Coordinates of C-alpha atoms and ligand atoms in Angstrom, one line a residue:
M1 CA 56.9 119.8 12.1
K2 CA 54.6 117.3 12.7
R3 CA 56.8 114.6 11.0
I4 CA 59.5 115.5 13.6
A5 CA 56.8 115.4 16.5
F6 CA 56.0 112.0 15.4
L7 CA 59.9 110.9 15.2
G8 CA 60.5 112.1 18.7
L9 CA 57.4 109.9 19.8
L10 CA 58.9 106.9 18.2
L11 CA 62.1 107.5 19.7
A12 CA 60.7 108.2 23.2
A13 CA 58.8 104.9 22.8
G14 CA 61.7 103.0 21.7
A15 CA 63.7 104.3 24.5
A16 CA 60.8 103.6 26.8
S17 CA 61.0 100.0 25.7
M18 CA 64.5 99.7 25.9
A19 CA 64.4 100.6 29.4
A20 CA 62.1 98.0 30.3
Q21 CA 64.4 95.4 29.1
A22 CA 67.6 96.8 30.2
P23 CA 68.8 94.8 32.9
A24 CA 68.5 96.0 36.5
A25 CA 70.6 98.9 37.5
P26 CA 73.2 98.2 40.0
K27 CA 71.8 98.7 43.6
V28 CA 73.9 101.6 44.9
I29 CA 73.1 103.6 48.0
D30 CA 74.4 107.0 49.0
I31 CA 75.8 107.6 52.4
V32 CA 76.2 110.9 54.3
K33 CA 78.0 111.6 57.2
L34 CA 76.3 113.3 60.1
K35 CA 78.6 112.7 63.1
D36 CA 81.7 110.2 63.6
T37 CA 79.2 107.5 65.0
L38 CA 76.2 108.2 62.6
Y39 CA 75.7 108.2 59.0
V40 CA 72.4 108.2 56.7
L41 CA 72.1 105.7 53.8
T42 CA 70.1 108.1 51.7
S43 CA 66.7 107.7 50.3
S44 CA 66.0 108.4 46.6
T45 CA 62.7 109.5 45.2
P46 CA 59.5 106.8 45.7
G47 CA 58.0 106.1 42.4
D48 CA 61.3 105.9 40.5
A49 CA 61.2 102.0 40.7
A50 CA 64.5 101.8 39.0
T51 CA 66.6 103.2 41.6
F52 CA 64.2 103.5 44.9
S53 CA 65.9 102.0 47.5
G54 CA 63.5 102.8 50.4
G55 CA 63.4 105.3 52.9
N56 CA 66.5 107.1 54.7
V57 CA 68.3 104.7 57.0
A58 CA 70.0 105.9 60.2
V59 CA 73.4 104.0 61.1
F60 CA 74.3 104.6 64.7
I61 CA 77.6 102.9 65.9
T62 CA 77.5 102.0 69.3
D63 CA 80.2 100.0 71.6
A64 CA 78.0 96.9 71.4
G65 CA 77.3 97.2 67.6
V66 CA 75.8 99.1 65.1
T67 CA 71.9 100.0 65.2
L68 CA 69.9 100.5 61.9
V69 CA 66.8 102.9 62.1
D70 CA 65.0 101.2 58.9
D71 CA 66.4 98.9 56.3
K72 CA 64.8 100.0 53.2
L73 CA 63.1 97.6 50.3
A74 CA 63.3 94.0 50.3
G75 CA 66.5 93.0 47.4
W76 CA 68.7 96.0 48.9
G77 CA 70.1 94.3 52.1
Q78 CA 73.6 93.6 50.6
A79 CA 73.6 97.3 49.4
V80 CA 72.9 98.4 52.8
L81 CA 75.6 96.1 54.4
D82 CA 78.3 97.1 52.1
K83 CA 77.9 100.9 52.9
V84 CA 77.5 100.1 56.7
K85 CA 81.0 98.0 56.4
S86 CA 82.6 100.9 54.3
V87 CA 82.3 103.1 57.5
T88 CA 82.6 100.1 60.4
A89 CA 83.9 96.8 61.0
K90 CA 81.1 96.3 63.7
P91 CA 78.3 94.0 63.3
I92 CA 74.7 95.2 62.9
T93 CA 73.0 94.1 66.1
R94 CA 69.9 96.0 66.1
I95 CA 67.1 97.3 63.9
I96 CA 64.6 99.8 64.7
N97 CA 61.6 99.8 62.3
T98 CA 59.9 103.7 62.3
H99 CA 56.7 101.5 60.9
T100 CA 55.4 98.9 59.0
H101 CA 56.0 99.7 55.1
G102 CA 58.3 97.7 53.0
D103 CA 60.4 100.3 52.2
H104 CA 61.5 100.7 55.8
T105 CA 61.0 96.9 56.9
G106 CA 62.1 95.1 53.7
N107 CA 65.4 93.7 54.9
N108 CA 64.7 92.3 58.2
N109 CA 64.9 88.8 57.0
F110 CA 68.1 89.6 55.2
F111 CA 69.9 90.7 58.8
G112 CA 68.4 87.5 60.2
A113 CA 67.0 86.4 63.6
N114 CA 69.8 86.9 65.7
V115 CA 69.5 91.0 65.1
E116 CA 67.2 92.7 68.1
I117 CA 64.3 94.3 65.8
V118 CA 62.6 97.1 67.9
A119 CA 59.2 98.8 66.9
Q120 CA 56.1 100.5 68.3
E121 CA 53.7 97.8 69.3
N122 CA 50.8 98.9 66.9
T123 CA 53.6 98.7 64.0
K124 CA 54.2 94.8 65.4
T125 CA 50.4 94.4 64.7
N126 CA 50.5 96.2 61.3
M127 CA 53.5 93.9 60.4
E128 CA 51.9 90.6 60.9
K129 CA 49.6 91.3 58.5
M130 CA 52.2 91.4 55.9
D131 CA 53.1 88.4 53.5
A132 CA 56.6 89.2 54.3
F133 CA 56.4 88.1 58.0
K134 CA 54.4 85.3 57.8
G135 CA 54.9 81.9 58.7
E136 CA 58.6 80.8 58.7
N137 CA 59.4 84.6 58.5
A138 CA 57.6 85.6 61.5
K139 CA 61.1 85.4 63.3
F140 CA 61.5 88.7 61.6
L141 CA 59.1 90.5 63.2
P142 CA 59.9 93.0 66.2
G143 CA 60.9 90.9 69.3
K144 CA 61.0 94.2 71.5
T145 CA 58.0 96.6 71.4
Y146 CA 56.7 99.7 73.3
K147 CA 53.7 101.7 73.7
D148 CA 54.6 105.1 74.6
K149 CA 58.2 105.8 75.1
M150 CA 61.3 103.4 75.4
S151 CA 65.0 104.2 75.9
L152 CA 67.6 101.8 74.7
G153 CA 71.2 101.7 75.8
S154 CA 72.8 104.6 77.8
G155 CA 75.1 107.4 77.7
K156 CA 76.5 108.3 74.5
D157 CA 75.1 105.2 73.0
K158 CA 71.5 106.0 74.4
I159 CA 68.5 106.1 71.9
D160 CA 65.0 107.3 72.6
L161 CA 61.8 105.9 70.9
Y162 CA 58.6 108.1 71.1
Y163 CA 55.2 107.0 69.9
F164 CA 52.7 110.2 69.9
G165 CA 49.7 108.6 68.2
A166 CA 48.4 108.4 64.7
G167 CA 49.5 109.9 61.8
H168 CA 51.2 108.1 58.5
T169 CA 50.3 104.8 60.3
S170 CA 49.1 103.9 63.7
G171 CA 52.6 103.2 64.9
D172 CA 55.3 105.5 63.9
T173 CA 58.4 105.9 66.0
F174 CA 60.2 109.2 66.4
V175 CA 63.9 108.2 67.0
V176 CA 66.3 110.2 69.1
F177 CA 70.1 109.9 69.4
P178 CA 70.3 112.8 72.3
A179 CA 73.9 112.6 72.5
L180 CA 74.1 113.9 69.2
R181 CA 71.1 116.0 69.0
V182 CA 69.5 113.9 66.1
L183 CA 65.9 112.9 65.6
H184 CA 64.7 110.4 62.8
T185 CA 61.1 111.2 61.8
G186 CA 60.1 108.2 59.6
D187 CA 57.3 109.2 57.3
M188 CA 55.5 111.6 59.6
F189 CA 58.1 113.7 58.2
A190 CA 58.7 112.3 54.7
W191 CA 58.6 115.2 52.4
K192 CA 57.6 118.7 51.7
D193 CA 54.1 117.9 50.1
G194 CA 50.8 116.2 51.6
P195 CA 51.2 113.7 54.0
L196 CA 50.6 110.0 53.3
C197 CA 47.7 108.9 55.6
D198 CA 47.8 105.0 55.3
R199 CA 44.3 104.4 56.8
N200 CA 44.8 100.5 55.9
N201 CA 47.3 100.8 58.6
G202 CA 45.5 103.0 61.1
G203 CA 47.1 106.1 59.5
S204 CA 45.0 109.3 59.8
C205 CA 45.5 112.7 58.2
V206 CA 42.9 114.2 60.9
A207 CA 45.4 113.1 63.6
F208 CA 48.6 114.2 61.8
P209 CA 49.1 117.8 62.8
R210 CA 48.0 116.9 66.4
T211 CA 50.7 113.8 66.7
L212 CA 53.3 116.2 65.1
Q213 CA 52.6 118.9 67.7
K214 CA 53.6 116.8 70.4
V215 CA 56.9 116.1 68.8
V216 CA 57.3 119.8 68.4
E217 CA 56.5 120.2 72.4
Q218 CA 58.4 117.3 73.7
I219 CA 61.4 116.8 71.5
K220 CA 63.6 119.5 72.4
D221 CA 67.2 119.3 71.9
V222 CA 67.8 118.5 68.2
D223 CA 70.0 120.2 65.6
T224 CA 69.6 117.7 62.8
V225 CA 66.3 116.0 61.5
I226 CA 66.6 113.0 59.2
P227 CA 63.3 112.8 57.3
G228 CA 61.7 109.6 56.1
H229 CA 62.4 110.4 52.4
S230 CA 63.9 113.8 51.9
P231 CA 67.6 115.4 52.3
M232 CA 68.5 116.2 56.1
M233 CA 66.4 118.8 57.7
K234 CA 66.0 121.2 60.7
P235 CA 64.0 121.3 63.7
S236 CA 62.5 124.4 62.3
D237 CA 61.3 122.2 59.0
V238 CA 59.2 119.9 61.4
R239 CA 57.6 123.1 63.0
E240 CA 56.7 124.3 59.3
Y241 CA 55.4 120.8 58.3
Q242 CA 53.2 120.7 61.6
H243 CA 51.4 124.3 60.5
F244 CA 51.5 122.9 56.9
T245 CA 49.5 119.6 58.0
D246 CA 47.3 121.5 60.3
E247 CA 46.4 124.1 57.5
L248 CA 45.6 121.3 54.9
L249 CA 43.8 119.5 57.7
L250 CA 41.4 122.9 58.2
Y251 CA 41.0 123.7 54.5
A252 CA 40.2 120.0 53.6
M253 CA 37.5 120.3 56.4
D254 CA 36.1 123.4 55.4
S255 CA 36.0 122.3 51.5
M256 CA 34.2 119.1 52.8
K257 CA 31.6 121.5 54.8
A258 CA 31.1 123.4 51.7
G259 CA 30.1 120.5 49.4
K260 CA 33.2 120.7 47.3
S261 CA 34.5 117.7 45.5
V262 CA 38.2 116.3 46.2
D263 CA 39.5 117.4 42.9
D264 CA 37.9 120.7 43.0
A265 CA 39.4 121.3 46.6
T266 CA 42.6 120.2 45.2
A267 CA 42.7 122.2 42.4
A268 CA 41.8 125.5 44.7
F269 CA 44.7 124.4 47.2
N270 CA 46.7 127.5 47.6
V271 CA 48.2 127.2 50.8
V272 CA 51.4 125.6 49.2
D273 CA 52.2 128.9 47.7
R274 CA 53.0 130.2 51.3
Y275 CA 55.5 127.3 52.1
P276 CA 58.7 127.9 50.1
G277 CA 60.1 124.6 48.5
Y278 CA 56.7 122.7 48.8
K279 CA 55.0 120.3 46.5
K280 CA 51.3 119.7 45.6
E281 CA 51.9 116.2 44.4
R282 CA 50.6 114.2 47.2
V283 CA 47.9 116.8 48.3
K284 CA 44.9 115.2 46.6
G285 CA 45.7 112.0 48.4
A286 CA 46.0 113.9 52.0
I287 CA 42.3 115.8 51.0
Q288 CA 40.9 112.4 50.2
A289 CA 42.0 110.6 53.2
V290 CA 40.4 113.6 55.4
Y291 CA 37.3 113.2 53.3
D292 CA 37.3 109.3 53.9
E293 CA 37.6 109.7 57.8
L294 CA 35.2 112.5 58.3
K295 CA 32.3 110.9 56.0
K296 CA 29.5 109.3 57.9
Ligands
ZN301 ZN1 55.9 104.7 55.0

């Protein structure tokens, strides 16, 4: 038995080193049709470097051209373009960056300086700190920004952008296609797991549930939700996630008050058991963020 286990280990090690030497996998992105004028270039699992292309990208086909919501990781621009071309002959004329992260802004430069790039004003400030947008590349920063709310286009082509406060970062945009009753949440609802609160970019796990509450209260008339990194969801999933992040915050605050370590608090976190389909892989990071934010 021992010998077989050892052989297994050897084989596994061999497979791992072969995988490391193998040529890069072809860059293929899946596309999902939501409506005649709206598609999603879907996201794979963050962490799997070989296949991870970045977040869910909305492809909205308007009379004036194609609007993308987010544009995936650097290096995936051609794969994005190929998929867009498979559903429309119209050019990409506008990119909305939901937030600063490279898996949502990585191809602004690929699509060029003639494309209108739109983001919340704090996201532009966050993007200015990224190497990808320094010097010559500053021309790929958002040329159009807003503070709380902005609408683009009209009628069936209308897009509403909302900013409700800090959460994943300090500049997360919620994008609504009112005529289609679809909402793109960016990473304010990335997955059914602990939220990622990027404190270096103004994110806050303390503010997170409060920010999501505003979405629940103010964005009505939506049937379909495009999350940051998961398959399509419904508005009820957003409401559930708001409850989850709120419970997680209260739990972390109580644990901190009781003098528990982050590790102990994470180990005892069983709130997740009451949320079907939820994972606990990112709970520790969220509890840590609450501790860091609240410690004096
Ligand atoms: Zn992100």
